Structures are given as C-alpha cells and as structure tokens.
XYZ file of C-alpha atoms in Angstrom:
578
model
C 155.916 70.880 58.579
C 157.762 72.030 54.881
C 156.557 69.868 51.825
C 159.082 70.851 49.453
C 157.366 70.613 45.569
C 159.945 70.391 42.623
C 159.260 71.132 38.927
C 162.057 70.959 36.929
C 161.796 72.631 33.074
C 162.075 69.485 31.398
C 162.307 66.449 33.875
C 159.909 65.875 36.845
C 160.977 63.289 39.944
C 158.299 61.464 41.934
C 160.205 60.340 45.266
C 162.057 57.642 45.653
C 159.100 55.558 45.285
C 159.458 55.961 41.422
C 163.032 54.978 41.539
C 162.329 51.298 42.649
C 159.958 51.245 39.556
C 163.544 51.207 37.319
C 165.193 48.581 39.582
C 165.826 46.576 36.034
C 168.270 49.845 35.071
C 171.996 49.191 35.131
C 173.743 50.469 38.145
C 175.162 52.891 36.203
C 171.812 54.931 35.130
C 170.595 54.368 39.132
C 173.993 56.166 39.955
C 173.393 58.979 36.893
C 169.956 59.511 38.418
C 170.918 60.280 42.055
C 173.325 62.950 40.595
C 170.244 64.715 38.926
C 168.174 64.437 41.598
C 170.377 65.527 44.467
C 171.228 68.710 41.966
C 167.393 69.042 41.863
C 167.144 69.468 45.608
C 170.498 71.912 45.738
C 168.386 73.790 43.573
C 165.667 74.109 45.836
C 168.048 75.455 48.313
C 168.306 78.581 46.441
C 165.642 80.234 48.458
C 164.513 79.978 51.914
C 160.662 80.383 53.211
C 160.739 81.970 56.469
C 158.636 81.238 59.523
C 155.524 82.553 59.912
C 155.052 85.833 61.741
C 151.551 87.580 62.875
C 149.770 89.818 64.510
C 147.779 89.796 66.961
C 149.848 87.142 68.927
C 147.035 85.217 69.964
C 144.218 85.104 67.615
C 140.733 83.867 68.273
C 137.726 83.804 66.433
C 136.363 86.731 64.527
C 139.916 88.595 64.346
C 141.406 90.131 61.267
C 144.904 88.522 61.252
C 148.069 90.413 59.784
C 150.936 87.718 58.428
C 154.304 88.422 57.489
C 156.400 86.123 55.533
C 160.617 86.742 54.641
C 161.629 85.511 51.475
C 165.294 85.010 51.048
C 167.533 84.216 48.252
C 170.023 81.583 50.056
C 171.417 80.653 46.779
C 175.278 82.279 46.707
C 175.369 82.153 42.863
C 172.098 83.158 40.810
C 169.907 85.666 40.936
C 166.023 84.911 41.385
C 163.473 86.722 39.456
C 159.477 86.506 39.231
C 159.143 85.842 42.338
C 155.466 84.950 43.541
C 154.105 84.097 46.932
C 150.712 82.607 47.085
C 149.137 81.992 50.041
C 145.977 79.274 50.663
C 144.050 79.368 53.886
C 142.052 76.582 54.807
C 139.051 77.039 57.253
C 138.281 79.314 59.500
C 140.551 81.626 57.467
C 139.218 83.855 54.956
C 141.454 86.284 52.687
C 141.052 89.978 52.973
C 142.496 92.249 49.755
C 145.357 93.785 50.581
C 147.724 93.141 47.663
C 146.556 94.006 44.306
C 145.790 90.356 43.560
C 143.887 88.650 45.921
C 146.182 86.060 47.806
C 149.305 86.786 46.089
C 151.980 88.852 46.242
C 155.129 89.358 44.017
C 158.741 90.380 44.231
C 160.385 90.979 41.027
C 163.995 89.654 41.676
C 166.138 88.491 44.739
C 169.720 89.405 44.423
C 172.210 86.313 46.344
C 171.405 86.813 50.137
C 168.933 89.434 49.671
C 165.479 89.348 52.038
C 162.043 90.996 51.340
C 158.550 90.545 53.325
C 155.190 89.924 52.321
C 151.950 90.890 53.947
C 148.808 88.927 53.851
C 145.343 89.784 55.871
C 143.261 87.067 57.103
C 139.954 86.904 59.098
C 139.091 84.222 61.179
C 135.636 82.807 61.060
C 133.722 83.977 63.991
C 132.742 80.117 64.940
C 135.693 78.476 64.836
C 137.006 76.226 67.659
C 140.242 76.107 69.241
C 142.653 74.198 67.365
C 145.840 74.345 65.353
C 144.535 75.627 61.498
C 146.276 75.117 58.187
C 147.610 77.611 55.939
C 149.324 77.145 52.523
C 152.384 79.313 51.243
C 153.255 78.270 48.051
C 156.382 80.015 46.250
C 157.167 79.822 42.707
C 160.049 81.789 40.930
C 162.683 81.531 38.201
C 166.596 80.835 38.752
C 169.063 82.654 36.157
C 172.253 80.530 35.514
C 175.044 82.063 33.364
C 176.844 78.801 31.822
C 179.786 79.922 29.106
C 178.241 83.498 29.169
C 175.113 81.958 28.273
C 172.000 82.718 30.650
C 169.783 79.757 31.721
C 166.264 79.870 33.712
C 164.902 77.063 35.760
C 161.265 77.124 37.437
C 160.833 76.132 40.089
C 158.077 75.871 43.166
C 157.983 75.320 46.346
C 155.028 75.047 49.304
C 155.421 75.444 52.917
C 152.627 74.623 55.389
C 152.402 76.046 58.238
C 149.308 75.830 61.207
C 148.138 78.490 62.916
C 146.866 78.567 66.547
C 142.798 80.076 66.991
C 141.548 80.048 70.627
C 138.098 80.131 70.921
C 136.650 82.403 73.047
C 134.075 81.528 75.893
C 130.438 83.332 75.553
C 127.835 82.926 78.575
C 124.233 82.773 78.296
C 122.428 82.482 81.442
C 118.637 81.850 81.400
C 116.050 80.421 84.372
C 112.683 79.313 83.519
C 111.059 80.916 86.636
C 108.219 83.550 87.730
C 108.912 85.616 90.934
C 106.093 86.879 93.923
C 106.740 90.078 95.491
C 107.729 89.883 99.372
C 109.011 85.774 99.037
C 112.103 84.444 99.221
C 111.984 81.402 96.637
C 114.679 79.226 95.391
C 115.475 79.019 92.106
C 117.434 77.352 89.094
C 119.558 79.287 87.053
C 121.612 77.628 83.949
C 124.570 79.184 82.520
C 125.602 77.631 79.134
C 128.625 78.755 77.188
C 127.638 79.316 73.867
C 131.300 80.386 72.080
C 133.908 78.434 70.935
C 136.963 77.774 73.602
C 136.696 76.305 77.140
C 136.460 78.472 79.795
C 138.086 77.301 82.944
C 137.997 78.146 86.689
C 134.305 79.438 86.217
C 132.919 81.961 88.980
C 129.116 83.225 89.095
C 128.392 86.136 91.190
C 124.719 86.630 92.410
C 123.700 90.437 92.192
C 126.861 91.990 91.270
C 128.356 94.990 89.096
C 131.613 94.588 87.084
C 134.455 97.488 87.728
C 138.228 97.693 86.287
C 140.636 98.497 88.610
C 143.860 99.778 86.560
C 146.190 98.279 87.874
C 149.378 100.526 86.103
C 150.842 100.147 82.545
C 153.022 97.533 80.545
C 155.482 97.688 77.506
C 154.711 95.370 74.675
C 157.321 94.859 71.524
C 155.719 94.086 68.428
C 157.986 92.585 65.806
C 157.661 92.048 62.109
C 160.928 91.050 60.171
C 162.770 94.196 61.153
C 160.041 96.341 62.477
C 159.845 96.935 66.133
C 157.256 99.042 67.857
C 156.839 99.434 71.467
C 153.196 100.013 72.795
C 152.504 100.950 76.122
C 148.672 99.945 77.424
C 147.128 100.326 80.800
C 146.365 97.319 82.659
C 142.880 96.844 83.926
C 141.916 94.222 86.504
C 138.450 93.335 86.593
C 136.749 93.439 90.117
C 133.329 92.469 90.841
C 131.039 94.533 93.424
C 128.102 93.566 95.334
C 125.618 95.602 94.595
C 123.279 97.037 97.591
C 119.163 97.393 98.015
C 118.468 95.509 94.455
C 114.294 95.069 93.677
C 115.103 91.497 93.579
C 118.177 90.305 95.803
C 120.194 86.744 96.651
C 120.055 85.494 100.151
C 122.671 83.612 101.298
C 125.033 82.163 98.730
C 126.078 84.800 96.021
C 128.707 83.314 94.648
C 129.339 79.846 92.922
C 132.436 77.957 91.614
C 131.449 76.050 88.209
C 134.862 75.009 87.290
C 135.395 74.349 83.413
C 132.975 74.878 81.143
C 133.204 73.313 77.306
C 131.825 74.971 74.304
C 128.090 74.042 74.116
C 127.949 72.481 78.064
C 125.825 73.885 80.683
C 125.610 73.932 84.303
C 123.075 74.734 86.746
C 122.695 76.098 89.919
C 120.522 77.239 92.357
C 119.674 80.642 93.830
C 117.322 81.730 96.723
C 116.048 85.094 95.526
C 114.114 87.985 97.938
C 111.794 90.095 95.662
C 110.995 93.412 97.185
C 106.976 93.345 98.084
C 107.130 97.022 96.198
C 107.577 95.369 92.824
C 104.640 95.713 90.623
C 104.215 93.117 87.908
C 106.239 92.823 84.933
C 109.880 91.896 84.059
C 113.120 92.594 86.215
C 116.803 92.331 85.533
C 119.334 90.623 87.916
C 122.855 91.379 86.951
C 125.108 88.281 86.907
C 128.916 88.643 86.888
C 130.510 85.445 84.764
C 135.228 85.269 85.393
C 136.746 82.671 84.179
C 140.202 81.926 82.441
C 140.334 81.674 79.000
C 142.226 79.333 76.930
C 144.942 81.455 76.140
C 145.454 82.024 79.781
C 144.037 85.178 79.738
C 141.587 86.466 82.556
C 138.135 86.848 81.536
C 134.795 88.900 82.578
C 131.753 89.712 81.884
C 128.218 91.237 83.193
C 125.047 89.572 81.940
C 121.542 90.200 83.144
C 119.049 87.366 83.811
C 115.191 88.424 82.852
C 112.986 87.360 85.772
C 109.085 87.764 85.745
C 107.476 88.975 89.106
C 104.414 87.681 88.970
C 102.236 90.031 91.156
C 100.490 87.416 93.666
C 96.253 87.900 95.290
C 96.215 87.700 99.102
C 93.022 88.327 100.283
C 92.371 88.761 103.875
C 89.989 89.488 106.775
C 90.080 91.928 109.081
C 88.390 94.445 111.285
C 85.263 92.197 112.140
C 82.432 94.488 113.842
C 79.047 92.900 115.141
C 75.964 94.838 116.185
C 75.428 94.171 118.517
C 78.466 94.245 120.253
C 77.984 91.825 122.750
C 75.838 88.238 120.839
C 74.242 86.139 122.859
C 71.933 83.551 122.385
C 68.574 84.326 121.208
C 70.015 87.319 119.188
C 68.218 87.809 115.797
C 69.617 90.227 112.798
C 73.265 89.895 114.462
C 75.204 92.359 111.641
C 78.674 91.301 111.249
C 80.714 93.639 109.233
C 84.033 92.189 107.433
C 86.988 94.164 105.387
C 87.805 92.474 103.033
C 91.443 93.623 101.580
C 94.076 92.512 98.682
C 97.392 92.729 100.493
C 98.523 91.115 97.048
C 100.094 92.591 93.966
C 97.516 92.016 91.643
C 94.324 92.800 90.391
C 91.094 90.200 92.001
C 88.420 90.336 89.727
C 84.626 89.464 89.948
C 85.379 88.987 94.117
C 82.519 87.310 95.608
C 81.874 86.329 99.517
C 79.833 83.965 101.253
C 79.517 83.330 104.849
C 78.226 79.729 105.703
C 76.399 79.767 108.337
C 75.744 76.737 110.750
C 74.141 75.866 113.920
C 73.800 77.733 116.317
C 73.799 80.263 113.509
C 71.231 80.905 110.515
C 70.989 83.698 108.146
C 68.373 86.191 108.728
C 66.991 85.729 105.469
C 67.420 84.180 102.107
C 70.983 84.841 100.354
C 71.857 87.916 102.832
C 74.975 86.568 103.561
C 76.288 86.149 99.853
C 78.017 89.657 99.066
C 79.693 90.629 95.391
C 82.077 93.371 95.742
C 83.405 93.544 91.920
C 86.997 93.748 91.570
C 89.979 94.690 94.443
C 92.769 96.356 93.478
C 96.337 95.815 95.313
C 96.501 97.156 98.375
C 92.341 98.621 98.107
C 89.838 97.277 101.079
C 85.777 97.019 101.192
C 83.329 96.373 103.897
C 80.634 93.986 103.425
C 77.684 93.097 106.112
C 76.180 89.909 106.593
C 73.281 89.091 108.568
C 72.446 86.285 111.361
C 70.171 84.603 113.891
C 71.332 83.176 116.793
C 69.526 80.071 118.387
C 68.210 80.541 121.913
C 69.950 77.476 123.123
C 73.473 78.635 121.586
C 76.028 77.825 124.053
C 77.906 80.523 125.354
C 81.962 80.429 123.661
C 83.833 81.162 120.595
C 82.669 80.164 117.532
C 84.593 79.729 113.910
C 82.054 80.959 111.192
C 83.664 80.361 107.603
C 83.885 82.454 104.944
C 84.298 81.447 101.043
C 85.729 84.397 98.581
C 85.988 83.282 94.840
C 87.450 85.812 92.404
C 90.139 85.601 88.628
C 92.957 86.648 88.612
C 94.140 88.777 85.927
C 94.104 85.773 82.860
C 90.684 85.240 83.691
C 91.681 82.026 85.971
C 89.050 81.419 88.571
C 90.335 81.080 92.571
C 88.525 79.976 95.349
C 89.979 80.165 99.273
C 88.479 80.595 102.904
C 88.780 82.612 105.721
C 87.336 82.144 109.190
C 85.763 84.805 111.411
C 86.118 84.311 115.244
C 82.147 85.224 116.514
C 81.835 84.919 120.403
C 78.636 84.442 122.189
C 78.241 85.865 125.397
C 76.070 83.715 128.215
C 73.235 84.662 129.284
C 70.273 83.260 131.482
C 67.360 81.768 130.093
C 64.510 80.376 131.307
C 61.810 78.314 130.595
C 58.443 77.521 132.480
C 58.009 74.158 133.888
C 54.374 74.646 135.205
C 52.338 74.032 132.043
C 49.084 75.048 133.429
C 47.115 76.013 135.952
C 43.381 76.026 137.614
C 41.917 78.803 139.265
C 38.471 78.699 140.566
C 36.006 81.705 139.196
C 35.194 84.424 141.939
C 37.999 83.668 144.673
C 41.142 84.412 145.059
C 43.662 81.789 143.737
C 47.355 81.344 144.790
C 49.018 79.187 142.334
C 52.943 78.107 142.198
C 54.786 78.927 138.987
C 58.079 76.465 138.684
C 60.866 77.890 136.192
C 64.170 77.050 135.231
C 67.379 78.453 133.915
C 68.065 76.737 131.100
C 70.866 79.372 130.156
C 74.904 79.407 130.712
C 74.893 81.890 133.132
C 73.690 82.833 136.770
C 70.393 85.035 137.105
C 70.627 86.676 140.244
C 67.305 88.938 141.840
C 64.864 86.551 139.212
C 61.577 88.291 139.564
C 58.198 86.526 138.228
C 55.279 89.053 137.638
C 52.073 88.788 135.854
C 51.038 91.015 133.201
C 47.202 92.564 133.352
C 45.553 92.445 130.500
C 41.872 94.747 130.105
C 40.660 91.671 127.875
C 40.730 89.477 130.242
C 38.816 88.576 133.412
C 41.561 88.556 135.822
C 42.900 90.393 139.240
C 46.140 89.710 140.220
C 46.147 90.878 143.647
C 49.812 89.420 144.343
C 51.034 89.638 140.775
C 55.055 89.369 141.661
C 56.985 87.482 143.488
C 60.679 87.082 143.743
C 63.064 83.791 143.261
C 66.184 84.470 143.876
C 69.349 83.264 142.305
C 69.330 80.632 139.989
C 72.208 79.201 138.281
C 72.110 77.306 134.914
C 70.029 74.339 135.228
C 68.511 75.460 138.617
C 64.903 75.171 139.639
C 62.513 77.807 141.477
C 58.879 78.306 142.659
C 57.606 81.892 141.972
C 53.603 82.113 143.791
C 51.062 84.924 142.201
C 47.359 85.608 143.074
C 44.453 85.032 140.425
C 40.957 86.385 141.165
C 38.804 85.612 137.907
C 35.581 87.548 138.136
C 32.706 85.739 139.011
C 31.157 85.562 135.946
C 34.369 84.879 133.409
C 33.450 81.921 131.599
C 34.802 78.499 132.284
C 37.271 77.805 129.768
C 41.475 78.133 128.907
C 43.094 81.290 129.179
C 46.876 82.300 128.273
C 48.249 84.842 130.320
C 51.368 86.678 129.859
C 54.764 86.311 132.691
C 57.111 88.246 132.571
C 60.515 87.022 134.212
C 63.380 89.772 134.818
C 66.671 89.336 136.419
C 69.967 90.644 136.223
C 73.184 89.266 134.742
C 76.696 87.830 136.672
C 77.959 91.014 137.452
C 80.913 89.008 138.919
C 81.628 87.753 135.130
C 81.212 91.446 133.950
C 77.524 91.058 132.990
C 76.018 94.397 134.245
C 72.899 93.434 132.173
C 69.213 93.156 132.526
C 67.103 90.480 131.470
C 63.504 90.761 130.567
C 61.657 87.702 129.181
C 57.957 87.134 128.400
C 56.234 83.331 128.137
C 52.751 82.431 128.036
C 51.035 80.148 131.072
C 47.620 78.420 130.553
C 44.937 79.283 133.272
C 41.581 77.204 133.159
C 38.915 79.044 134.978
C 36.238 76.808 136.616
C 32.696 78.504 137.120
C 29.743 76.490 139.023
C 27.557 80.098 137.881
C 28.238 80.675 134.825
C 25.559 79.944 131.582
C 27.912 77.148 130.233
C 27.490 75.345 133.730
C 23.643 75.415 133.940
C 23.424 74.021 130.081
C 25.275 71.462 131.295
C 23.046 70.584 134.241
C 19.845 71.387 131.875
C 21.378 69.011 129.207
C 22.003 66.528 132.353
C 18.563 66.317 133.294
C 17.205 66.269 129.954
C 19.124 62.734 129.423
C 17.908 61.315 132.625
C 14.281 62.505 132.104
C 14.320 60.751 128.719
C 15.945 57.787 129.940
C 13.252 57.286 132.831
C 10.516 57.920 130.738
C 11.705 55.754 128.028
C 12.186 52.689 130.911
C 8.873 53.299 132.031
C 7.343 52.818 128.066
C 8.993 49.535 128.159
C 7.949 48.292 131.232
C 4.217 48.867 130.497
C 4.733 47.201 127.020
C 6.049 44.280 128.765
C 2.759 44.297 131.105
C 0.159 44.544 128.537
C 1.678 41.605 126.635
C-alpha cells in the first residue's frame, strides 16, 4: 500500500474532504482549486519509490535483514536535489548502522530518468511471530524549476509503506516427568511443546534415533539487488534419521509418532514404553529424540534433542540357597539350623537390613530372639548368610511347610521398606510311638511276665519294632526276658511287646519307673534307610508280703484291733457295775 504525503512551499491540501468544507465558493474558485491540486499530484510524479528488495528471501526471527530501495527521478523536466530516504521500522524490526546516519540515507541530486539504490540493515526480533510487518520509507527532496531563466525549488515528501513477511521458526522442547528401574520395561509420557514462534506442520518424533545429512548434490541460486546479480552454488543436504542400536535405555515397540501441526506455545503428548538396561547404575541418562517437521516457509526441518531420564536404581531382595542341619527334619527335631542367603539382585544400596523368621506351629524357636538376624547394609549385587534356629514338635505332621520370613531395611533417602519371603521347610515322617500300658504290678521274689501295649502314633511305618528293658544297678530288678519283638506297625497301629520282671525278694513295696527302650527301622520302601531309637518311662509297683513295710502294717493292724477290744470290754463292765 503507497500513502502519498504532499507539502507544498506555501499551500498545503487536506483531501477532498477539505474541499466540501468550501462548498459556499463560486464554481469558479472550486474549478481554480482542482487545477492546483491536480498540478500538486503531477508534482509528486516526479519521482518514483521502488519496490522493496531484500535479502535473505525469507526472513524469520533473529535474522539481520539487508533492504534495497531504487529511487528514480520519473520527472522528464527538473532535476531533483537533496534527496533523503528515511526509513521507519515498526516491530520486530530494529535498525542496524550502516549509513552514516542512523536510518537515513541521502543522494545529492537525481538527473531526469536517473536511478540510485539505498541500503538499509535490519534485525528482526528474535520472538517475533509469523506475520506480515510494517516498514516506513519516507522520501523527501527538492524539485528545481527554471521559469523565464529563473530557478524555482519546491519540497516536497513522500512515504511509502511497505510489509514485510517474518516466519517464525518452530523450537521443540521435550520433557517427561518420569524415574526409570534398571531391567523394566515401563511406559511412559513424553510431551513435546514447541516453544518458537511459527507453526510447525507434519510433526514426526523418532524414539532413540541419531540425525545424519545425506547430500543430496548442489543447486544454483541468483541473488538480485537492483542490478547486482550473484550466483551461489550450495550443497544440498537431506536430513535422514537413524535408529540407533544397543542404547542403555531403549523403545520397544513403537519408535516413531506422527503429531501433525504443532502451534507456537501448544504441546502434545505421547507415550513411550522404554527397556532400561539392568547394567545401569543410578543417576541420569540421555535418550536422543529426533523432532522433522515442515516449517512455515515450506522448508524441511530437523532437529536432535535429548530427553533427561532418571534411573532410579531399584532393592530386590531375595532368598536363596536354604540349607538345614540336619538335612533330613523330622518331627521331634530340636536346634533344626536353617541357613538363608540373603542377596540384593537390585541396583541400590539396602541399608540397616534386618530379618526375622516367624515361626509357628509345628515350629518354635530354640530360644529367645535367635531367629531375628541384622546383617547391616547390602550392596547391589553383594549376598550374606544368616542362621536361624528351630524346634520341631513331636507330633509335626510329615509335608512341606511355608515358614515366613520378614526383611525391613531404607533405601538410600533414609525411607524405611518392609517385604516377605517364604522358605519351603519339609518334614520328613517318621514313626513314633507312645506307650499305652500306664503301669504295671509285679509281685516281689517271682518272676513276672507283664504285656507292654504301644502304638505308632507317627506318619510312617516301623517295621522290625523291638521293645527291650533297660537294667538299671539302682534298682531291684532282673529282667530275665528283657526284649521282645512286635513287628510292623503302621501309623496308628497297636502292638503287645511281653518282658520278664523278677524284683528281689526283699525290694520294697512301692512305685518304680523303669526305662523301655523301643527301636525299629524306617520305610525303606519310601527311602527311609533309618534307625529309630526311643526311650519312655513305665511304672512298675512291686508288691512284697516280706518286706518291713508289710509287717508294720500287720503290727499297726493288730494294734487297732487290740485297742478296740479292750476298749469294748471297759464299756461293757461300766455298764455292769451301774
């Protein structure tokens, strides 16, 4: 758009506007007036403001623009002098020196027809938008009449606007508010906001890739400025993105993600799933991003940007290699040792680790807090053996048995963690037997057979069960058949095992506890190659008719009755005399 501003020397015009202000003039001074004014504007013809030319071609934000403008005398009868060409940027532009007065520029005289070409610099302001910017030329300069030999000199001034394309230029930021574990595959968000000042369209986001330029040969480009032509010749680079291979931290499946367009300050998000290598340590990682897109200008546009991702090293704790002496537990077992490693197949520090095995029926510790174990701290990948300690009830059932185990530790901030683990114990069966026959009598001096009922109260067949007495020299016994054999006996079978006590004459009549032992092997069919030796107590009550204790008795017996009689006969006679 031209704006074309007149001053004449010594009359000034304000549009036609002013004209219908004088409507009350006779026709002939509105006729007189139009002659002035359209000599004005002839006047104005004298010179000509050409278009605007610059370089580069397409300018965007933070460029240092070079303009050109051609001045031309069009006027085929006077000669122009004092030329000046001012030039008035509005936003984003900024002037740059380049003539010796800042904005301006002068040409002392034009002859008729004659050209010349002024140079301006601008910069563009590194934030502007897109859009279509204003720019100001305004041209003053002095016309030289020669009327009768006599020189006249009009001022006069003119101002062209023109407007100036700007594209803005895209710029990606691409951030995820995320924490990583070594050897997981986790989903996660990723948001890539453009941050510059044009629209980027036809966006593409490629997962784990590296940026290369393939040249793709060379082009001619004329650059033109009023007269001046140059030719440059540039290489032409495609940019090609790579995958790259074996990265610390790597995208599984999708890598590559259409966003479409993309407006100055919008963002978009989308959704990786990420594999972090389980030899990452913690700290921070990059993953390269590769951003194309088409710029508003057309042009093709790349760029490589790394996202910052925090691989937070993880605690695993396990259990392993579980070792119990004995091997083989079975019921009745007391001070069982079962050894545990304990190991951090994490990536992180466990400090202040501390393990307790909770024991429950048929299970009890061995003695007060031996099964609560601190080991201090675990590094990654470092292992420790702790023992605990256990009794086993005698009437365990035989099969597998789930004892838990609670670890507490902090992690590296000092957070406290608690989890458990379960040990597998088995318990092996084995017979076990009980005595049904509580007690016994045996009669001093004679040889006494007496019947001994047991049971097996185990899980397991006892096969060749044996029942013997055990002598001992402080006590008044003979066992002249002190063995005898039962058999087999499965669990919850009954048998009758006979012995032979001879209690010296003179052993005292009272309760005595002797010792049985019961031995039999294990089910050899079930793999149980074992022996079994047991020892219970069984009450024997000696009877003697001989012994001091017996003639007290009688002594003590007749004593009553003596008193009894005499005391009847006292009565009786007391009765009589009255």
């Amino acid at each position: 758009m031209v704006i074309l501003m007149v001053k004449l020397k010594n009359l000034q015009f304000n549009g036609v506007k002013k004209l219908k202000e004088v409507f009350r003039l006779s026709r002939i001074r509105i006729i007189f007036i139009q002659i002035i004014l359209l000599m004005a504007i002839s006047s104005v013809g004298a010179i000509q403001i050409g278009e605007l030319e610059y370089q580069p071609n397409i300018v965007h934000p933070g460029d240092d623009v070079d303009i050109w403008i051609k001045i031309t005398n069009d006027n085929y009868n006077n000669e122009l002098k004092n030329i000046v060409v001012e030039i008035t940027p509005h936003y984003p532009f900024e002037l740059k020196q380049v003539n010796p007065v800042k904005g301006k520029a002068y040409i002392s005289h034009l002859n008729v027809g004659e050209s010349d070409t002024v140079h301006f610099k601008l910069h563009v302001n590194e934030n502007a938008p897109s859009n279509n910017y204003e720019i100001d030329v305004k041209v003053s300069y002095d016309e030289v009449e020669n009327e009768n030999g006599k020189e006249i000199i009009n001022h006069y001034e003119v101002t062209k606007v023109y407007h100036l394309p700007v594209y803005g230029v895209a710029n990606f930021e691409v951030f995820g508010n995320f924490s990583l574990i070594p050897a997981k595959t986790q989903t996660v968000p990723i948001i890539i906001s453009n941050l510059g000042t044009g629209k980027a369209k036809d966006v593409n986001i490629y997962i784990g890739y590296e940026l290369n330029s393939v040249n793709a040969g060379t082009q001619s480009t004329e650059i033109s400025a009023y007269g001046t032509t140059k030719t440059v010749e540039e290489n032409i680079f495609y940019p090609t993105v790579i995958p790259i291979q074996n990265l610390p931290i790597s995208p599984v499946g999708i890598t590559k993600f259409y966003l479409g367009t993309i407006k100055p300050g919008e963002s978009k998000e989308i959704f990786v799933k990420l594999y972090t290598s389980d030899k990452l340590s913690e700290g921070s990682y990059q993953i390269p991003i590769v951003i194309t897109w088409t710029g508003e200008d057309g042009s093709k546009k790349a760029t490589l940007v790394s996202l910052g991702a925090y691989v937070k090293g993880d605690i695993a704790l396990g259990i392993s290699n579980v070792i119990t002496d004995p091997v083989e537990i079975k019921p009745g077992t007391t001070y069982a040792r079962i050894d545990v490693t304990i190991t951090n197949n994490g990536h992180q520090e466990a400090k202040n680790v501390v393990l307790h095995l909770i024991t429950k029926k048929p299970f009890k510790d061995s003695w007060s807090n031996c099964n609560i174990k601190d080991i201090g701290n675990l590094l990654p990948g470092m292992s420790k053996t702790v023992s605990f300690y256990v009794d086993v009830d005698k009437y365990a059932k035989a099969g597998h048995y789930k004892l838990p185990i609670e670890i507490t530790y902090l992690d590296t901030t000092d957070n406290e963690h608690s989890t458990e683990k379960f040990i597998d114990i088995y318990i092996k069966p084995k017979p076990l037997f009980e005595i049904l026959t509580k007690e016994v009598n045996v009669t001093a001096g004679e040889d006494n057979v007496v019947y001994i009922k047991i049971k097996n109260i185990g899980n397991e067949k006892a096969v060749e069960v044996k029942v013997s007495a055990i002598k001992n020299s402080g006590q008044p016994f003979d066992y002249p058949v002190k063995s005898d054999t039962v058999g087999t006996l499965y669990p919850n079978q009954t048998g009758v095992a006979t012995i032979t006590i001879h209690p010296n004459k003179d052993a005292p009549s009272k309760p005595y506890y002797i010792t049985l032992e019961i031995r039999c092997a294990g089910d050899s069919e079930e793999g149980d190659n074992n022996v079994y030796v047991y020892q219970k107590p069984l009450k024997v009550v000696v009877k003697n008719s001989n012994s001091g204790e017996f003639g007290i008795l009688i002594g003590i017996a007749l004593l009553v009755i003596i008193t009894g009689a005499g005391y009847y006969l006292y009565r009786k006679k007391k009765k009589t005399n009255e």
